[in-house]
Amino acid sequence: MPKIEPGMEAMIDMYIFETSTLLEQLDEIILRVEQANVFTDEDINEIFRIMHTVKGSSAMMGFENLQLLSHKGEDMFFIIRENPGNMKDINFIYDLVFRMSDLFKAEIEMLQGSTDYEPTDFSDILKDLDKGAAMLAGREAEAEAEASAEAAEAAGEAVSSGGKNYPAGSMSVRVFFQEGCKMENLRSFLLLNKIKEEASILDYYPDDVEHDPSTCNTIMDDGFLVVFKGDDNDSVLRLIENAVNVESYKVEATDTGAAPAAPKPSEKAAAQAKPAPKPVEKAQNFSPVPATPSVNTQQAPAAKEVEAAQQLNSGGKQSIISVNLQKLDQLHDIVGEIITTESMVISNPELEGLKLESFLKSARELKKLTDELQDTVMSIRMVPLAGPFQKMNRIVRDMKVKLGKDAELKIDGENTEVDKSIVDNLNDPLMHLVRNCMDHGIEDDVQQRIEAGKPAKGTVFLSATSSSGEVIITVSDDGAGIDTDRVITKAERQGLLIKPASDYTEREIQNMILLPGFSTNEVVTEFSGRGVGMDVVKQNIEKCGGTLTVESKHGQGTMFVIKIPLTLAIIEGMELEVHDTIFTVPISSIRESFKASTNEIIRDTMRGEMIMVRGECYPIIRLHEKFNIPSDVTNFEDGILILIETDSKSVCLFADKLIGEQQVVVKPFPPYLGRYNIKGAGLSGCTIMGDGSISLIVDVPNLIEN
Amino acid sequence: MATPTRELAAVKQTAQSQKPTHLEKEAEITKTLTFALGDQVYGIEIPYVIEIIGVPKITVVPCPEVPYFIKGIINVRSKVVPVVNMRSCFGKEEIGYDDKTCTIIVSLNDVSVGLIVDEVLDVLSVTRKHIAKTPELNNVNNNKFIDYILEMNDGIKLILDIKKIIFEHDLALM
């Protein structure tokens, strides 16, 4: 791997965070631009800024391949920026930039995931970027024959040495860095990039500061010599002076040749293209607050909406800091501990029988505060769904191009908040569902849509609302809907039916598409049709405690409904005792508990036990048998039955006794036990009780299935 | 991070090939916590040791896949930590817990585990001259988890390879 400097290890999280944020911004901008099909100055400057920052920070971290990639991207936009008027056929840019940002993201993911990271070779995309840049530059050449050579040269590879006779108005400066600041070559390179924003660089020495770390010594000893020429050389000097780690600088020579009365064409072009003075970006200062694009009146109306939303978001961003998720988890753990300890103190057995008026008053006060603390910590972990929702824009866009269908994505309620860990788990399912809507939902034939009285352009609609501890997310389309006849024939052929086809309700048939191995698509496409997918989506959603259902009207569209809990970490549980083991069953899956006598029990041929409750027969799971606990309570008269249910099935659990209802903080089993399928055995986690003992949380769906 | 010093790793490799100077021989390179299982004395390098506690109430994890030597989970200051009985992990006969029985909580890369041992003995200062190489006899169950051996005046101490104990504990089943 490219050796990360020891001092940089701490920075890598920050780097990953910032770069990912910037890349997402880039995606958003390009999507917007593509919709409007015109690059505004604002957009170009913003993209340029993003590329530049990414390049700078990649260079700081020593990721040369990423640096090179962003450098080429920057080059391309440099040409675009220099010649904003000459852009006609720009469609290829979008794909190029998306490809680049995807590669970047993949690389960063690798960086994040593994310790033995190997840098990827990006030569393919680099070539294409070069080609893109050349195409843009070529067009430029037609329009502005004279200036082109210079511009293309400048864009091609930063700077070319223009001989030792520098033109009038140039200035040569020797820059010295602080002693021991390390990586002088990269700092020089960053400085060069900054100067490039203000002036054109004519020459610099040592030559290959970008790639040759051995130049460090030269720079340390003799300083870094740079010759530049700008409209305002003083501002460049100020920039140098304020740059990070610059100790001092010395103006070596100033060629104050009389400025030509009429500027040369190339200069004019440069002056036009020069961006409005922008804040100096300090690459080292990983500011997590992304700069905000300002409102642009030239934007297409559709884009305005997005812009306005961004403005709205950005208004609040100043007061936001980014926190490592691990620290939040830690805080959350501590709060859990405080709550546990609090109940240990307040209901301490030693206090029994004492008259404690003021103690109880203080205890109530404490309880109020800890409840508040818990609510606050929970709210910190909540993040809006906007992130995963916005990502779907990309999916719809890509599929639109590939499938040749015209469709748009509408989003509603993206400000709905859910727990961070759930948001992370939602990305994949959402992507699958949106793809499904695009691929299967929206009709292939536009004519079909028009005949059905629908607009030619299809719509995929994403929405989120929250209601009483649950978030409901819907992914719907206005396409053809599910053809129940086709589904049932297909299911029959695949042997998925368990009763006669005519016995199935419409709803049941629709939900068949969520079964493993089911696919109505005759042709497997890049996106779907393999029959894996929908059942995986269902599983993923169930993994974060949610449910997935389908509603569809033939000819009018399909709607997938995801219901997920607001947070995973704290649940309302019922404590059951079996011998000396305590189990917690989530209250949400308990229907009732009751006593039964042995003569009410029905035994089937397989020695399984069942009980009849109000005309319905439920199988009984004896917890002590299931979990192999030597319990004395084996007679139904002595224990208690608890009726639990999931969407599809209900069973009765048999336990020794009920202890009571309690809010519990869910803890996963320790990683040491990760290789054993404890979940499959019917346990989803554990929790620490008020008296310090551990209770096992029952995984109701798994317990019922097995 | 709880990793032994680089120096120690180097010493382990060259334990018998090079002749260190007298001074080097006497210099302390690590400390080790020793404990007993029956007659045999074992050691764990101190950086891995988080704390030593008695045997708290163990909650059995009723899952058929969990091997016999993992006794369950315990609550160590609101952290859920699995516990391993070192006797059964090393293929020895399990004995009941008494007031000398201890749980040594060790941790590596944020994965913690409690090791139940007969008795915790001492913390020893280890110098270069104590270190002997592990014999290449991997067929003995004990040896799978032994990193190296210390030869002290009062006998031999087997130093455990905590990385294997934590991340390759199923070796004990083979």
mmCIF file with all atom_site columns, N, CA and C in Angstrom, chain A residues 235-256:
data_model
loop_
_atom_site.group_PDB
_atom_site.id
_atom_site.type_symbol
_atom_site.label_atom_id
_atom_site.label_alt_id
_atom_site.label_comp_id
_atom_site.label_asym_id
_atom_site.label_entity_id
_atom_site.label_seq_id
_atom_site.pdbx_PDB_ins_code
_atom_site.Cartn_x
_atom_site.Cartn_y
_atom_site.Cartn_z
_atom_site.occupancy
_atom_site.B_iso_or_equiv
_atom_site.pdbx_formal_charge
_atom_site.auth_seq_id
_atom_site.auth_comp_id
_atom_site.auth_asym_id
_atom_site.auth_atom_id
_atom_site.pdbx_PDB_model_num
ATOM 1  N N  . SER A 1 235 ? -1.617 39.883 -4.806  1.00 0.00 ? 235 SER A N  1
ATOM 2  C CA . SER A 1 235 ? -2.574 38.958 -4.163  1.00 0.00 ? 235 SER A CA 1
ATOM 3  C C  . SER A 1 235 ? -1.992 37.560 -4.125  1.00 0.00 ? 235 SER A C  1
ATOM 4  N N  . VAL A 1 236 ? -1.183 37.232 -5.163  1.00 0.00 ? 236 VAL A N  1
ATOM 5  C CA . VAL A 1 236 ? -0.548 35.917 -5.154  1.00 0.00 ? 236 VAL A CA 1
ATOM 6  C C  . VAL A 1 236 ? 0.450  35.836 -4.004  1.00 0.00 ? 236 VAL A C  1
ATOM 7  N N  . LEU A 1 237 ? 1.181  36.917 -3.816  1.00 0.00 ? 237 LEU A N  1
ATOM 8  C CA . LEU A 1 237 ? 2.147  36.923 -2.715  1.00 0.00 ? 237 LEU A CA 1
ATOM 9  C C  . LEU A 1 237 ? 1.443  36.749 -1.380  1.00 0.00 ? 237 LEU A C  1
ATOM 10 N N  . ARG A 1 238 ? 0.315  37.404 -1.265  1.00 0.00 ? 238 ARG A N  1
ATOM 11 C CA . ARG A 1 238 ? -0.441 37.263 -0.019  1.00 0.00 ? 238 ARG A CA 1
ATOM 12 C C  . ARG A 1 238 ? -0.866 35.814 0.175   1.00 0.00 ? 238 ARG A C  1
ATOM 13 N N  . LEU A 1 239 ? -1.268 35.219 -0.944  1.00 0.00 ? 239 LEU A N  1
ATOM 14 C CA . LEU A 1 239 ? -1.701 33.813 -0.900  1.00 0.00 ? 239 LEU A CA 1
ATOM 15 C C  . LEU A 1 239 ? -0.555 32.929 -0.425  1.00 0.00 ? 239 LEU A C  1
ATOM 16 N N  . ILE A 1 240 ? 0.623  33.191 -0.954  1.00 0.00 ? 240 ILE A N  1
ATOM 17 C CA . ILE A 1 240 ? 1.790  32.389 -0.559  1.00 0.00 ? 240 ILE A CA 1
ATOM 18 C C  . ILE A 1 240 ? 2.068  32.581 0.923   1.00 0.00 ? 240 ILE A C  1
ATOM 19 N N  . GLU A 1 241 ? 1.975  33.815 1.318   1.00 0.00 ? 241 GLU A N  1
ATOM 20 C CA . GLU A 1 241 ? 2.296  34.143 2.696   1.00 0.00 ? 241 GLU A CA 1
ATOM 21 C C  . GLU A 1 241 ? 1.356  33.426 3.664   1.00 0.00 ? 241 GLU A C  1
ATOM 22 N N  . ASN A 1 242 ? 0.105  33.314 3.249   1.00 0.00 ? 242 ASN A N  1
ATOM 23 C CA . ASN A 1 242 ? -0.879 32.728 4.149   1.00 0.00 ? 242 ASN A CA 1
ATOM 24 C C  . ASN A 1 242 ? -0.992 31.213 4.021   1.00 0.00 ? 242 ASN A C  1
ATOM 25 N N  . ALA A 1 243 ? -0.283 30.650 3.064   1.00 0.00 ? 243 ALA A N  1
ATOM 26 C CA . ALA A 1 243 ? -0.412 29.209 2.863   1.00 0.00 ? 243 ALA A CA 1
ATOM 27 C C  . ALA A 1 243 ? 0.102  28.457 4.081   1.00 0.00 ? 243 ALA A C  1
ATOM 28 N N  . VAL A 1 244 ? -0.393 27.235 4.236   1.00 0.00 ? 244 VAL A N  1
ATOM 29 C CA . VAL A 1 244 ? -0.058 26.437 5.418   1.00 0.00 ? 244 VAL A CA 1
ATOM 30 C C  . VAL A 1 244 ? 1.425  26.072 5.420   1.00 0.00 ? 244 VAL A C  1
ATOM 31 N N  . ASN A 1 245 ? 2.021  26.194 6.552   1.00 0.00 ? 245 ASN A N  1
ATOM 32 C CA . ASN A 1 245 ? 3.407  25.761 6.768   1.00 0.00 ? 245 ASN A CA 1
ATOM 33 C C  . ASN A 1 245 ? 4.459  26.575 6.027   1.00 0.00 ? 245 ASN A C  1
ATOM 34 N N  . VAL A 1 246 ? 4.063  27.652 5.390   1.00 0.00 ? 246 VAL A N  1
ATOM 35 C CA . VAL A 1 246 ? 5.075  28.464 4.715   1.00 0.00 ? 246 VAL A CA 1
ATOM 36 C C  . VAL A 1 246 ? 5.764  29.338 5.758   1.00 0.00 ? 246 VAL A C  1
ATOM 37 N N  . GLU A 1 247 ? 7.074  29.204 5.823   1.00 0.00 ? 247 GLU A N  1
ATOM 38 C CA . GLU A 1 247 ? 7.843  29.938 6.810   1.00 0.00 ? 247 GLU A CA 1
ATOM 39 C C  . GLU A 1 247 ? 8.110  31.353 6.290   1.00 0.00 ? 247 GLU A C  1
ATOM 40 N N  . SER A 1 248 ? 8.668  31.419 5.098   1.00 0.00 ? 248 SER A N  1
ATOM 41 C CA . SER A 1 248 ? 8.971  32.722 4.528   1.00 0.00 ? 248 SER A CA 1
ATOM 42 C C  . SER A 1 248 ? 9.051  32.598 3.017   1.00 0.00 ? 248 SER A C  1
ATOM 43 N N  . TYR A 1 249 ? 9.059  33.725 2.345   1.00 0.00 ? 249 TYR A N  1
ATOM 44 C CA . TYR A 1 249 ? 9.264  33.691 0.900   1.00 0.00 ? 249 TYR A CA 1
ATOM 45 C C  . TYR A 1 249 ? 10.093 34.888 0.485   1.00 0.00 ? 249 TYR A C  1
ATOM 46 N N  . LYS A 1 250 ? 10.708 34.798 -0.668  1.00 0.00 ? 250 LYS A N  1
ATOM 47 C CA . LYS A 1 250 ? 11.613 35.847 -1.115  1.00 0.00 ? 250 LYS A CA 1
ATOM 48 C C  . LYS A 1 250 ? 11.307 36.114 -2.571  1.00 0.00 ? 250 LYS A C  1
ATOM 49 N N  . VAL A 1 251 ? 11.060 37.361 -2.894  1.00 0.00 ? 251 VAL A N  1
ATOM 50 C CA . VAL A 1 251 ? 10.845 37.694 -4.299  1.00 0.00 ? 251 VAL A CA 1
ATOM 51 C C  . VAL A 1 251 ? 12.207 37.802 -4.953  1.00 0.00 ? 251 VAL A C  1
ATOM 52 N N  . GLU A 1 252 ? 12.461 36.923 -5.926  1.00 0.00 ? 252 GLU A N  1
ATOM 53 C CA . GLU A 1 252 ? 13.781 36.875 -6.550  1.00 0.00 ? 252 GLU A CA 1
ATOM 54 C C  . GLU A 1 252 ? 13.894 37.897 -7.660  1.00 0.00 ? 252 GLU A C  1
ATOM 55 N N  . ALA A 1 253 ? 12.899 37.942 -8.474  1.00 0.00 ? 253 ALA A N  1
ATOM 56 C CA . ALA A 1 253 ? 12.954 38.856 -9.604  1.00 0.00 ? 253 ALA A CA 1
ATOM 57 C C  . ALA A 1 253 ? 11.554 39.237 -10.007 1.00 0.00 ? 253 ALA A C  1
ATOM 58 N N  . THR A 1 254 ? 11.384 40.493 -10.368 1.00 0.00 ? 254 THR A N  1
ATOM 59 C CA . THR A 1 254 ? 10.092 40.940 -10.873 1.00 0.00 ? 254 THR A CA 1
ATOM 60 C C  . THR A 1 254 ? 10.333 41.572 -12.223 1.00 0.00 ? 254 THR A C  1
ATOM 61 N N  . ASP A 1 255 ? 9.670  41.063 -13.184 1.00 0.00 ? 255 ASP A N  1
ATOM 62 C CA . ASP A 1 255 ? 9.807  41.644 -14.505 1.00 0.00 ? 255 ASP A CA 1
ATOM 63 C C  . ASP A 1 255 ? 8.680  42.625 -14.698 1.00 0.00 ? 255 ASP A C  1
ATOM 64 N N  . THR A 1 256 ? 8.959  43.890 -14.423 1.00 0.00 ? 256 THR A N  1
ATOM 65 C CA . THR A 1 256 ? 7.888  44.894 -14.468 1.00 0.00 ? 256 THR A CA 1
ATOM 66 C C  . THR A 1 256 ? 7.855  45.580 -15.817 1.00 0.00 ? 256 THR A C  1
#
